Amino acid sequence: MRVVFMGTPDFSVPTLTEIVSSGHEVVAVYTRAPKPAGRGQEERKSPVHLAAEAFGIPVFTPRSLKGEAEQIVFASHEADVAIVVAYGLLLPKPILDAPALGCLNLHGSLLPRWRGAAPIQRAIMAGDTQTGVMVMQMDEGLDTGPVAIGEVMPIGPDMTAGELHDTMMRTGADLMGRALAALERGSLDFTPQPETGAVYARKIEKAEARIDWSRPAAEVHNHIRGLSPFPGAWFELELAGKPVRIKALRSTLAQGTGAPGTLLDGLTIACGTGAVRLTQLQREGKGAMDTATFLRGAGALPPTVR
């Protein structure tokens, strides 16, 4: 089939690769425009942009698809279907209607739970024990279209958002490959989403990254792993008389009680109820390190963290 692919981050690349390797004709790739990055603020192309160039596929980077000119260009590709994986731009109705068979989206949750921008992080932060990835037909709503196929996957008790992301992008690529094969055969069926159980995964805000040690240990643990590795849940620790911001990248539930924020043993920290043990951290300006390495370089620790 003639395919337009629309995606931006690393998460999208395996699906693009799967589509190309399956023999479909990817006639155009749409991705977010390059952004200044790094110390030199040089414009950096998205992972999908780089992958498309490696495949020799024409790349389009409009800043919006609301204008008539961009919509005419999109329609000129005469695609059978558009595949959308974490693209990052709103698709207005003329774009949704342009491909003969519509637009298929790969979404990282068990819809209708966790519609929206941050389904991977929100599922872990909520303490969900399972999630999934689904292929849905896009409509004008926010992840409200009918679902074709999906895969359920467990969320381990210490699993981070980064680990779930990597598992999901591989599973999702295979799932979209199967969906396209069924669509080509005319056997891809869609089922409307139930409205019961709909939950929205709002975007992660910087302000919510700071750890609140007054919360129960299970909630603190879920908060840490749900924001790992990015943006990273953080707290302050006084080292050599100065407050230092520390990102908590991995943790596990631990035994112990005390006032919230009390250091009980090494980096086991009391919460509102129970405690968590930090197993991987990142000090400002440093790389990630395990607890033993951190403690060797930290010197004397204060009695509490903030």
PDB file of C-alpha atoms in Angstrom:
ATOM      1  CA  MET A   1       0.000   0.000   0.000  1.00  0.00           C
ATOM      2  CA  ARG A   2       0.940   3.649  -0.357  1.00  0.00           C
ATOM      3  CA  VAL A   3       1.645   4.928   3.149  1.00  0.00           C
ATOM      4  CA  VAL A   4       2.297   8.319   4.703  1.00  0.00           C
ATOM      5  CA  PHE A   5       4.112   7.901   8.013  1.00  0.00           C
ATOM      6  CA  MET A   6       3.800  10.539  10.733  1.00  0.00           C
ATOM      7  CA  GLY A   7       5.989  10.359  13.852  1.00  0.00           C
ATOM      8  CA  THR A   8       8.772  12.106  15.716  1.00  0.00           C
ATOM      9  CA  PRO A   9      10.635  10.430  18.651  1.00  0.00           C
ATOM     10  CA  ASP A  10      12.607   7.197  19.056  1.00  0.00           C
ATOM     11  CA  PHE A  11       9.347   5.440  19.950  1.00  0.00           C
ATOM     12  CA  SER A  12       8.157   5.863  16.341  1.00  0.00           C
ATOM     13  CA  VAL A  13      11.242   4.550  14.520  1.00  0.00           C
ATOM     14  CA  PRO A  14      10.677   0.758  14.912  1.00  0.00           C
ATOM     15  CA  THR A  15       7.198   1.115  13.393  1.00  0.00           C
ATOM     16  CA  LEU A  16       8.552   3.031  10.396  1.00  0.00           C
ATOM     17  CA  THR A  17      11.214   0.353   9.971  1.00  0.00           C
ATOM     18  CA  GLU A  18       8.604  -2.419  10.162  1.00  0.00           C
ATOM     19  CA  ILE A  19       6.447  -0.753   7.504  1.00  0.00           C
ATOM     20  CA  VAL A  20       9.371  -0.292   5.123  1.00  0.00           C
ATOM     21  CA  SER A  21      10.674  -3.831   5.650  1.00  0.00           C
ATOM     22  CA  SER A  22       7.186  -5.248   5.005  1.00  0.00           C
ATOM     23  CA  GLY A  23       7.342  -3.895   1.453  1.00  0.00           C
ATOM     24  CA  HIS A  24       4.840  -1.053   1.706  1.00  0.00           C
ATOM     25  CA  GLU A  25       5.596   2.093  -0.275  1.00  0.00           C
ATOM     26  CA  VAL A  26       6.187   4.906   2.198  1.00  0.00           C
ATOM     27  CA  VAL A  27       5.664   7.906  -0.057  1.00  0.00           C
ATOM     28  CA  ALA A  28       6.270  10.589   2.572  1.00  0.00           C
ATOM     29  CA  VAL A  29       7.299  10.979   6.186  1.00  0.00           C
ATOM     30  CA  TYR A  30       5.929  13.810   8.339  1.00  0.00           C
ATOM     31  CA  THR A  31       7.799  14.737  11.507  1.00  0.00           C
ATOM     32  CA  ARG A  32       8.282  17.702  13.805  1.00  0.00           C
ATOM     33  CA  ALA A  33      10.575  20.434  12.515  1.00  0.00           C
ATOM     34  CA  PRO A  34      14.214  20.429  13.724  1.00  0.00           C
ATOM     35  CA  LYS A  35      14.749  22.202  17.058  1.00  0.00           C
ATOM     36  CA  PRO A  36      17.794  23.924  18.562  1.00  0.00           C
ATOM     37  CA  ALA A  37      19.497  21.589  21.022  1.00  0.00           C
ATOM     38  CA  GLY A  38      22.722  21.211  22.967  1.00  0.00           C
ATOM     39  CA  ARG A  39      25.206  23.861  24.052  1.00  0.00           C
ATOM     40  CA  GLY A  40      25.628  25.189  20.535  1.00  0.00           C
ATOM     41  CA  GLN A  41      21.845  25.337  19.993  1.00  0.00           C
ATOM     42  CA  GLU A  42      22.270  23.771  16.577  1.00  0.00           C
ATOM     43  CA  GLU A  43      19.098  22.529  14.941  1.00  0.00           C
ATOM     44  CA  ARG A  44      18.664  18.805  15.552  1.00  0.00           C
ATOM     45  CA  LYS A  45      16.526  16.566  13.366  1.00  0.00           C
ATOM     46  CA  SER A  46      14.104  14.166  15.031  1.00  0.00           C
ATOM     47  CA  PRO A  47      14.893  10.420  15.191  1.00  0.00           C
ATOM     48  CA  VAL A  48      12.164   9.770  12.613  1.00  0.00           C
ATOM     49  CA  HIS A  49      13.615  12.462  10.328  1.00  0.00           C
ATOM     50  CA  LEU A  50      17.025  10.765  10.422  1.00  0.00           C
ATOM     51  CA  ALA A  51      15.529   7.311   9.844  1.00  0.00           C
ATOM     52  CA  ALA A  52      13.496   8.535   6.876  1.00  0.00           C
ATOM     53  CA  GLU A  53      16.570  10.074   5.283  1.00  0.00           C
ATOM     54  CA  ALA A  54      18.438   6.801   5.731  1.00  0.00           C
ATOM     55  CA  PHE A  55      15.601   5.039   3.881  1.00  0.00           C
ATOM     56  CA  GLY A  56      15.588   7.706   1.161  1.00  0.00           C
ATOM     57  CA  ILE A  57      12.018   8.793   1.915  1.00  0.00           C
ATOM     58  CA  PRO A  58      10.938  12.425   1.343  1.00  0.00           C
ATOM     59  CA  VAL A  59      10.528  14.270   4.663  1.00  0.00           C
ATOM     60  CA  PHE A  60       8.024  17.030   5.437  1.00  0.00           C
ATOM     61  CA  THR A  61       8.255  19.185   8.571  1.00  0.00           C
ATOM     62  CA  PRO A  62       5.282  21.598   8.632  1.00  0.00           C
ATOM     63  CA  ARG A  63       4.775  23.490  11.868  1.00  0.00           C
ATOM     64  CA  SER A  64       1.016  23.107  11.444  1.00  0.00           C
ATOM     65  CA  LEU A  65      -1.395  21.139   9.251  1.00  0.00           C
ATOM     66  CA  LYS A  66      -4.278  23.578   9.636  1.00  0.00           C
ATOM     67  CA  GLY A  67      -3.508  25.603   6.509  1.00  0.00           C
ATOM     68  CA  GLU A  68      -5.028  24.839   3.106  1.00  0.00           C
ATOM     69  CA  ALA A  69      -1.636  24.781   1.377  1.00  0.00           C
ATOM     70  CA  GLU A  70      -0.290  22.038   3.666  1.00  0.00           C
ATOM     71  CA  GLN A  71      -3.511  20.080   3.298  1.00  0.00           C
ATOM     72  CA  ILE A  72      -3.248  20.199  -0.497  1.00  0.00           C
ATOM     73  CA  VAL A  73       0.327  18.894  -0.306  1.00  0.00           C
ATOM     74  CA  PHE A  74      -0.749  16.100   2.027  1.00  0.00           C
ATOM     75  CA  ALA A  75      -3.589  15.040  -0.267  1.00  0.00           C
ATOM     76  CA  SER A  76      -1.223  15.026  -3.254  1.00  0.00           C
ATOM     77  CA  HIS A  77       0.579  11.978  -1.825  1.00  0.00           C
ATOM     78  CA  GLU A  78      -2.531   9.939  -2.723  1.00  0.00           C
ATOM     79  CA  ALA A  79      -1.916   7.618   0.191  1.00  0.00           C
ATOM     80  CA  ASP A  80      -3.985   4.541   0.938  1.00  0.00           C
ATOM     81  CA  VAL A  81      -3.413   5.071   4.651  1.00  0.00           C
ATOM     82  CA  ALA A  82      -1.531   7.314   7.069  1.00  0.00           C
ATOM     83  CA  ILE A  83       0.214   5.735  10.051  1.00  0.00           C
ATOM     84  CA  VAL A  84       0.609   8.015  13.080  1.00  0.00           C
ATOM     85  CA  VAL A  85       2.962   7.170  15.966  1.00  0.00           C
ATOM     86  CA  ALA A  86       3.703   9.940  18.491  1.00  0.00           C
ATOM     87  CA  TYR A  87       3.716  12.645  15.832  1.00  0.00           C
ATOM     88  CA  GLY A  88       2.970  15.620  18.066  1.00  0.00           C
ATOM     89  CA  LEU A  89       0.770  17.777  15.820  1.00  0.00           C
ATOM     90  CA  LEU A  90      -3.026  17.996  15.656  1.00  0.00           C
ATOM     91  CA  LEU A  91      -4.525  16.382  12.536  1.00  0.00           C
ATOM     92  CA  PRO A  92      -7.515  18.422  11.316  1.00  0.00           C
ATOM     93  CA  LYS A  93     -10.396  16.752   9.484  1.00  0.00           C
ATOM     94  CA  PRO A  94      -9.061  17.387   5.918  1.00  0.00           C
ATOM     95  CA  ILE A  95      -5.882  15.497   6.871  1.00  0.00           C
ATOM     96  CA  LEU A  96      -7.810  12.663   8.538  1.00  0.00           C
ATOM     97  CA  ASP A  97     -10.014  12.319   5.467  1.00  0.00           C
ATOM     98  CA  ALA A  98      -7.289  12.507   2.811  1.00  0.00           C
ATOM     99  CA  PRO A  99      -6.000   8.877   2.816  1.00  0.00           C
ATOM    100  CA  ALA A 100      -8.411   6.444   1.173  1.00  0.00           C
ATOM    101  CA  LEU A 101      -8.471   4.189   4.246  1.00  0.00           C
ATOM    102  CA  GLY A 102      -8.026   6.904   6.863  1.00  0.00           C
ATOM    103  CA  CYS A 103      -5.359   7.318   9.540  1.00  0.00           C
ATOM    104  CA  LEU A 104      -4.244   4.596  11.937  1.00  0.00           C
ATOM    105  CA  ASN A 105      -2.677   5.541  15.259  1.00  0.00           C
ATOM    106  CA  LEU A 106      -0.491   3.435  17.541  1.00  0.00           C
ATOM    107  CA  HIS A 107      -1.344   4.340  21.132  1.00  0.00           C
ATOM    108  CA  GLY A 108       0.470   3.177  24.261  1.00  0.00           C
ATOM    109  CA  SER A 109      -2.366   2.205  26.600  1.00  0.00           C
ATOM    110  CA  LEU A 110      -5.428  -0.004  26.942  1.00  0.00           C
ATOM    111  CA  LEU A 111      -7.967   2.440  25.581  1.00  0.00           C
ATOM    112  CA  PRO A 112     -10.115   4.104  26.788  1.00  0.00           C
ATOM    113  CA  ARG A 113      -7.856   4.187  29.870  1.00  0.00           C
ATOM    114  CA  TRP A 114      -5.080   6.767  29.516  1.00  0.00           C
ATOM    115  CA  ARG A 115      -6.086   8.680  26.444  1.00  0.00           C
ATOM    116  CA  GLY A 116      -3.815  11.652  25.881  1.00  0.00           C
ATOM    117  CA  ALA A 117      -0.208  12.775  25.987  1.00  0.00           C
ATOM    118  CA  ALA A 118       1.554  10.684  28.653  1.00  0.00           C
ATOM    119  CA  PRO A 119      -0.063   7.223  28.871  1.00  0.00           C
ATOM    120  CA  ILE A 120       3.133   5.327  29.729  1.00  0.00           C
ATOM    121  CA  GLN A 121       4.107   7.583  32.634  1.00  0.00           C
ATOM    122  CA  ARG A 122       0.575   7.984  33.987  1.00  0.00           C
ATOM    123  CA  ALA A 123      -0.096   4.234  34.031  1.00  0.00           C
ATOM    124  CA  ILE A 124       2.975   3.615  36.195  1.00  0.00           C
ATOM    125  CA  MET A 125       2.383   6.647  38.417  1.00  0.00           C
ATOM    126  CA  ALA A 126      -1.147   5.376  39.076  1.00  0.00           C
ATOM    127  CA  GLY A 127       0.190   1.969  40.131  1.00  0.00           C
ATOM    128  CA  ASP A 128      -1.399   0.062  37.224  1.00  0.00           C
ATOM    129  CA  THR A 129      -0.205  -3.533  36.980  1.00  0.00           C
ATOM    130  CA  GLN A 130      -0.882  -3.856  33.278  1.00  0.00           C
ATOM    131  CA  THR A 131      -1.140  -1.699  30.181  1.00  0.00           C
ATOM    132  CA  GLY A 132      -0.894  -2.298  26.471  1.00  0.00           C
ATOM    133  CA  VAL A 133      -0.554  -0.914  22.994  1.00  0.00           C
ATOM    134  CA  MET A 134      -3.405  -0.510  20.512  1.00  0.00           C
ATOM    135  CA  VAL A 135      -4.028   0.342  16.869  1.00  0.00           C
ATOM    136  CA  MET A 136      -6.982   2.673  16.445  1.00  0.00           C
ATOM    137  CA  GLN A 137      -8.685   4.581  13.640  1.00  0.00           C
ATOM    138  CA  MET A 138      -8.210   8.282  14.231  1.00  0.00           C
ATOM    139  CA  ASP A 139     -11.126  10.683  14.470  1.00  0.00           C
ATOM    140  CA  GLU A 140     -11.369  14.312  15.565  1.00  0.00           C
ATOM    141  CA  GLY A 141     -11.425  13.437  19.270  1.00  0.00           C
ATOM    142  CA  LEU A 142      -8.461  12.870  21.573  1.00  0.00           C
ATOM    143  CA  ASP A 143      -7.702   9.142  21.186  1.00  0.00           C
ATOM    144  CA  THR A 144     -11.428   8.398  20.927  1.00  0.00           C
ATOM    145  CA  GLY A 145     -11.505   6.464  17.635  1.00  0.00           C
ATOM    146  CA  PRO A 146     -12.512   2.808  17.237  1.00  0.00           C
ATOM    147  CA  VAL A 147      -9.884   0.184  18.059  1.00  0.00           C
ATOM    148  CA  ALA A 148      -8.745  -2.588  15.735  1.00  0.00           C
ATOM    149  CA  ILE A 149      -6.181  -4.718  17.585  1.00  0.00           C
ATOM    150  CA  GLY A 150      -4.096  -4.506  20.748  1.00  0.00           C
ATOM    151  CA  GLU A 151      -1.591  -6.290  22.965  1.00  0.00           C
ATOM    152  CA  VAL A 152      -1.754  -6.418  26.758  1.00  0.00           C
ATOM    153  CA  MET A 153       1.525  -6.238  28.681  1.00  0.00           C
ATOM    154  CA  PRO A 154       2.311  -6.440  32.402  1.00  0.00           C
ATOM    155  CA  ILE A 155       3.903  -3.623  34.388  1.00  0.00           C
ATOM    156  CA  GLY A 156       6.395  -5.102  36.858  1.00  0.00           C
ATOM    157  CA  PRO A 157       6.495  -3.747  40.434  1.00  0.00           C
ATOM    158  CA  ASP A 158       9.808  -1.918  39.882  1.00  0.00           C
ATOM    159  CA  MET A 159       9.477  -1.287  36.126  1.00  0.00           C
ATOM    160  CA  THR A 160      10.350   2.238  34.984  1.00  0.00           C
ATOM    161  CA  ALA A 161       8.691   4.312  32.286  1.00  0.00           C
ATOM    162  CA  GLY A 162      11.844   3.970  30.198  1.00  0.00           C
ATOM    163  CA  GLU A 163      11.709   0.179  30.341  1.00  0.00           C
ATOM    164  CA  LEU A 164       8.009   0.108  29.489  1.00  0.00           C
ATOM    165  CA  HIS A 165       8.599   2.564  26.639  1.00  0.00           C
ATOM    166  CA  ASP A 166      11.233   0.304  25.070  1.00  0.00           C
ATOM    167  CA  THR A 167       9.097  -2.831  25.397  1.00  0.00           C
ATOM    168  CA  MET A 168       6.052  -1.051  24.035  1.00  0.00           C
ATOM    169  CA  MET A 169       7.768   0.421  20.973  1.00  0.00           C
ATOM    170  CA  ARG A 170       8.964  -3.037  19.872  1.00  0.00           C
ATOM    171  CA  THR A 171       5.586  -4.653  20.495  1.00  0.00           C
ATOM    172  CA  GLY A 172       3.824  -1.744  18.833  1.00  0.00           C
ATOM    173  CA  ALA A 173       5.881  -1.996  15.659  1.00  0.00           C
ATOM    174  CA  ASP A 174       4.919  -5.653  15.250  1.00  0.00           C
ATOM    175  CA  LEU A 175       1.288  -4.855  16.032  1.00  0.00           C
ATOM    176  CA  MET A 176       1.110  -2.131  13.391  1.00  0.00           C
ATOM    177  CA  GLY A 177       2.737  -4.459  10.868  1.00  0.00           C
ATOM    178  CA  ARG A 178      -0.032  -6.999  11.489  1.00  0.00           C
ATOM    179  CA  ALA A 179      -2.698  -4.309  11.325  1.00  0.00           C
ATOM    180  CA  LEU A 180      -1.458  -3.103   7.934  1.00  0.00           C
ATOM    181  CA  ALA A 181      -1.399  -6.640   6.570  1.00  0.00           C
ATOM    182  CA  ALA A 182      -5.005  -7.128   7.685  1.00  0.00           C
ATOM    183  CA  LEU A 183      -6.007  -3.740   6.259  1.00  0.00           C
ATOM    184  CA  GLU A 184      -4.510  -4.702   2.905  1.00  0.00           C
ATOM    185  CA  ARG A 185      -6.533  -7.936   2.923  1.00  0.00           C
ATOM    186  CA  GLY A 186      -9.687  -6.017   3.840  1.00  0.00           C
ATOM    187  CA  SER A 187     -10.016  -7.896   7.134  1.00  0.00           C
ATOM    188  CA  LEU A 188      -9.168  -5.217   9.710  1.00  0.00           C
ATOM    189  CA  ASP A 189     -12.256  -4.695  11.852  1.00  0.00           C
ATOM    190  CA  PHE A 190     -12.827  -1.836  14.287  1.00  0.00           C
ATOM    191  CA  THR A 191     -14.731  -1.744  17.575  1.00  0.00           C
ATOM    192  CA  PRO A 192     -15.929   1.531  19.134  1.00  0.00           C
ATOM    193  CA  GLN A 193     -14.340   2.388  22.465  1.00  0.00           C
ATOM    194  CA  PRO A 194     -16.548   2.233  25.548  1.00  0.00           C
ATOM    195  CA  GLU A 195     -16.887   5.517  27.393  1.00  0.00           C
ATOM    196  CA  THR A 196     -16.875   3.697  30.722  1.00  0.00           C
ATOM    197  CA  GLY A 197     -13.369   3.728  32.177  1.00  0.00           C
ATOM    198  CA  ALA A 198     -12.077   6.634  30.097  1.00  0.00           C
ATOM    199  CA  VAL A 199      -9.131   8.325  31.835  1.00  0.00           C
ATOM    200  CA  TYR A 200      -6.935  11.117  30.454  1.00  0.00           C
ATOM    201  CA  ALA A 201      -3.149  11.050  30.681  1.00  0.00           C
ATOM    202  CA  ARG A 202      -2.323  14.726  30.942  1.00  0.00           C
ATOM    203  CA  LYS A 203       1.109  15.978  29.964  1.00  0.00           C
ATOM    204  CA  ILE A 204       3.853  15.679  32.589  1.00  0.00           C
ATOM    205  CA  GLU A 205       4.582  19.103  34.074  1.00  0.00           C
ATOM    206  CA  LYS A 206       7.969  20.045  35.551  1.00  0.00           C
ATOM    207  CA  ALA A 207       6.312  21.192  38.761  1.00  0.00           C
ATOM    208  CA  GLU A 208       5.123  17.678  39.608  1.00  0.00           C
ATOM    209  CA  ALA A 209       8.568  16.082  39.393  1.00  0.00           C
ATOM    210  CA  ARG A 210       9.610  16.949  42.961  1.00  0.00           C
ATOM    211  CA  ILE A 211       9.137  14.036  45.369  1.00  0.00           C
ATOM    212  CA  ASP A 212       6.670  14.542  48.213  1.00  0.00           C
ATOM    213  CA  TRP A 213       7.944  12.298  51.005  1.00  0.00           C
ATOM    214  CA  SER A 214       4.705  12.773  52.982  1.00  0.00           C
ATOM    215  CA  ARG A 215       2.899  10.503  50.522  1.00  0.00           C
ATOM    216  CA  PRO A 216       2.650   6.730  51.152  1.00  0.00           C
ATOM    217  CA  ALA A 217       5.717   4.745  50.099  1.00  0.00           C
ATOM    218  CA  ALA A 218       3.879   2.964  47.256  1.00  0.00           C
ATOM    219  CA  GLU A 219       2.885   6.320  45.738  1.00  0.00           C
ATOM    220  CA  VAL A 220       6.416   7.706  46.068  1.00  0.00           C
ATOM    221  CA  HIS A 221       7.832   4.559  44.440  1.00  0.00           C
ATOM    222  CA  ASN A 222       5.353   4.791  41.552  1.00  0.00           C
ATOM    223  CA  HIS A 223       6.138   8.482  41.147  1.00  0.00           C
ATOM    224  CA  ILE A 224       9.877   7.759  40.902  1.00  0.00           C
ATOM    225  CA  ARG A 225       9.624   4.954  38.361  1.00  0.00           C
ATOM    226  CA  GLY A 226       6.905   6.700  36.361  1.00  0.00           C
ATOM    227  CA  LEU A 227       9.206   9.690  35.760  1.00  0.00           C
ATOM    228  CA  SER A 228      12.379   7.673  35.082  1.00  0.00           C
ATOM    229  CA  PRO A 229      14.484   8.431  33.151  1.00  0.00           C
ATOM    230  CA  PHE A 230      12.788  11.678  32.066  1.00  0.00           C
ATOM    231  CA  PRO A 231      12.145  14.188  33.473  1.00  0.00           C
ATOM    232  CA  GLY A 232      13.251  12.380  36.629  1.00  0.00           C
ATOM    233  CA  ALA A 233      11.652  12.659  40.063  1.00  0.00           C
ATOM    234  CA  TRP A 234      13.924  14.691  42.319  1.00  0.00           C
ATOM    235  CA  PHE A 235      14.629  15.784  45.866  1.00  0.00           C
ATOM    236  CA  GLU A 236      17.235  17.899  47.647  1.00  0.00           C
ATOM    237  CA  LEU A 237      20.032  16.545  49.801  1.00  0.00           C
ATOM    238  CA  GLU A 238      22.432  18.743  51.741  1.00  0.00           C
ATOM    239  CA  LEU A 239      26.041  17.808  50.886  1.00  0.00           C
ATOM    240  CA  ALA A 240      29.049  19.723  52.236  1.00  0.00           C
ATOM    241  CA  GLY A 241      26.688  22.365  53.579  1.00  0.00           C
ATOM    242  CA  LYS A 242      24.937  23.017  50.244  1.00  0.00           C
ATOM    243  CA  PRO A 243      21.571  21.777  48.927  1.00  0.00           C
ATOM    244  CA  VAL A 244      22.092  19.517  45.900  1.00  0.00           C
ATOM    245  CA  ARG A 245      19.332  18.386  43.574  1.00  0.00           C
ATOM    246  CA  ILE A 246      19.271  14.605  43.162  1.00  0.00           C
ATOM    247  CA  LYS A 247      17.197  12.672  40.642  1.00  0.00           C
ATOM    248  CA  ALA A 248      15.859   9.329  41.874  1.00  0.00           C
ATOM    249  CA  LEU A 249      15.921   6.989  38.867  1.00  0.00           C
ATOM    250  CA  ARG A 250      15.175   3.636  40.503  1.00  0.00           C
ATOM    251  CA  SER A 251      13.689   2.589  43.813  1.00  0.00           C
ATOM    252  CA  THR A 252      12.022  -0.288  45.591  1.00  0.00           C
ATOM    253  CA  LEU A 253       9.684  -0.548  48.548  1.00  0.00           C
ATOM    254  CA  ALA A 254      11.502  -1.056  51.867  1.00  0.00           C
ATOM    255  CA  GLN A 255      10.877  -1.700  55.549  1.00  0.00           C
ATOM    256  CA  GLY A 256      11.069   1.152  58.035  1.00  0.00           C
ATOM    257  CA  THR A 257       9.170   4.041  59.555  1.00  0.00           C
ATOM    258  CA  GLY A 258       9.978   7.581  60.539  1.00  0.00           C
ATOM    259  CA  ALA A 259       9.112  11.188  59.867  1.00  0.00           C
ATOM    260  CA  PRO A 260       8.732  11.783  56.117  1.00  0.00           C
ATOM    261  CA  GLY A 261      12.130  12.426  54.516  1.00  0.00           C
ATOM    262  CA  THR A 262      14.150  10.790  57.297  1.00  0.00           C
ATOM    263  CA  LEU A 263      17.187   8.819  56.131  1.00  0.00           C
ATOM    264  CA  LEU A 264      16.768   5.457  57.844  1.00  0.00           C
ATOM    265  CA  ASP A 265      19.646   3.436  56.444  1.00  0.00           C
ATOM    266  CA  GLY A 266      21.903   4.517  53.609  1.00  0.00           C
ATOM    267  CA  LEU A 267      19.374   5.787  51.089  1.00  0.00           C
ATOM    268  CA  THR A 268      16.287   4.171  52.563  1.00  0.00           C
ATOM    269  CA  ILE A 269      13.946   7.104  53.126  1.00  0.00           C
ATOM    270  CA  ALA A 270      10.847   7.247  55.309  1.00  0.00           C
ATOM    271  CA  CYS A 271       7.607   8.284  53.630  1.00  0.00           C
ATOM    272  CA  GLY A 272       4.180   9.211  54.981  1.00  0.00           C
ATOM    273  CA  THR A 273       3.690   5.494  55.580  1.00  0.00           C
ATOM    274  CA  GLY A 274       6.447   2.951  54.954  1.00  0.00           C
ATOM    275  CA  ALA A 275       9.715   3.672  53.168  1.00  0.00           C
ATOM    276  CA  VAL A 276      11.474   3.418  49.821  1.00  0.00           C
ATOM    277  CA  ARG A 277      15.057   2.447  49.090  1.00  0.00           C
ATOM    278  CA  LEU A 278      16.733   4.361  46.277  1.00  0.00           C
ATOM    279  CA  THR A 279      18.816   2.067  44.064  1.00  0.00           C
ATOM    280  CA  GLN A 280      19.879   4.425  41.249  1.00  0.00           C
ATOM    281  CA  LEU A 281      20.406   8.187  41.414  1.00  0.00           C
ATOM    282  CA  GLN A 282      21.764  11.069  39.402  1.00  0.00           C
ATOM    283  CA  ARG A 283      23.432  14.065  40.987  1.00  0.00           C
ATOM    284  CA  GLU A 284      23.314  17.427  39.184  1.00  0.00           C
ATOM    285  CA  GLY A 285      25.939  17.478  36.436  1.00  0.00           C
ATOM    286  CA  LYS A 286      26.760  13.776  36.881  1.00  0.00           C
ATOM    287  CA  GLY A 287      25.771  10.534  35.224  1.00  0.00           C
ATOM    288  CA  ALA A 288      23.438   7.920  36.676  1.00  0.00           C
ATOM    289  CA  MET A 289      24.982   5.778  39.418  1.00  0.00           C
ATOM    290  CA  ASP A 290      23.981   3.017  41.802  1.00  0.00           C
ATOM    291  CA  THR A 291      23.505   3.730  45.498  1.00  0.00           C
ATOM    292  CA  ALA A 292      26.850   2.293  46.604  1.00  0.00           C
ATOM    293  CA  THR A 293      28.752   4.492  44.151  1.00  0.00           C
ATOM    294  CA  PHE A 294      26.766   7.554  45.175  1.00  0.00           C
ATOM    295  CA  LEU A 295      27.389   6.982  48.876  1.00  0.00           C
ATOM    296  CA  ARG A 296      31.131   6.557  48.368  1.00  0.00           C
ATOM    297  CA  GLY A 297      31.367  10.005  46.815  1.00  0.00           C
ATOM    298  CA  ALA A 298      28.785  11.844  48.913  1.00  0.00           C
ATOM    299  CA  GLY A 299      30.534  11.931  52.248  1.00  0.00           C
ATOM    300  CA  ALA A 300      28.521  12.404  55.430  1.00  0.00           C
ATOM    301  CA  LEU A 301      24.783  12.538  54.865  1.00  0.00           C
ATOM    302  CA  PRO A 302      22.334  14.738  56.782  1.00  0.00           C
ATOM    303  CA  PRO A 303      19.549  13.089  58.814  1.00  0.00           C
ATOM    304  CA  THR A 304      16.823  14.101  56.359  1.00  0.00           C
ATOM    305  CA  VAL A 305      16.188  14.919  52.715  1.00  0.00           C
ATOM    306  CA  ARG A 306      13.825  17.542  51.306  1.00  0.00           C
TER     307      ARG A 306
END
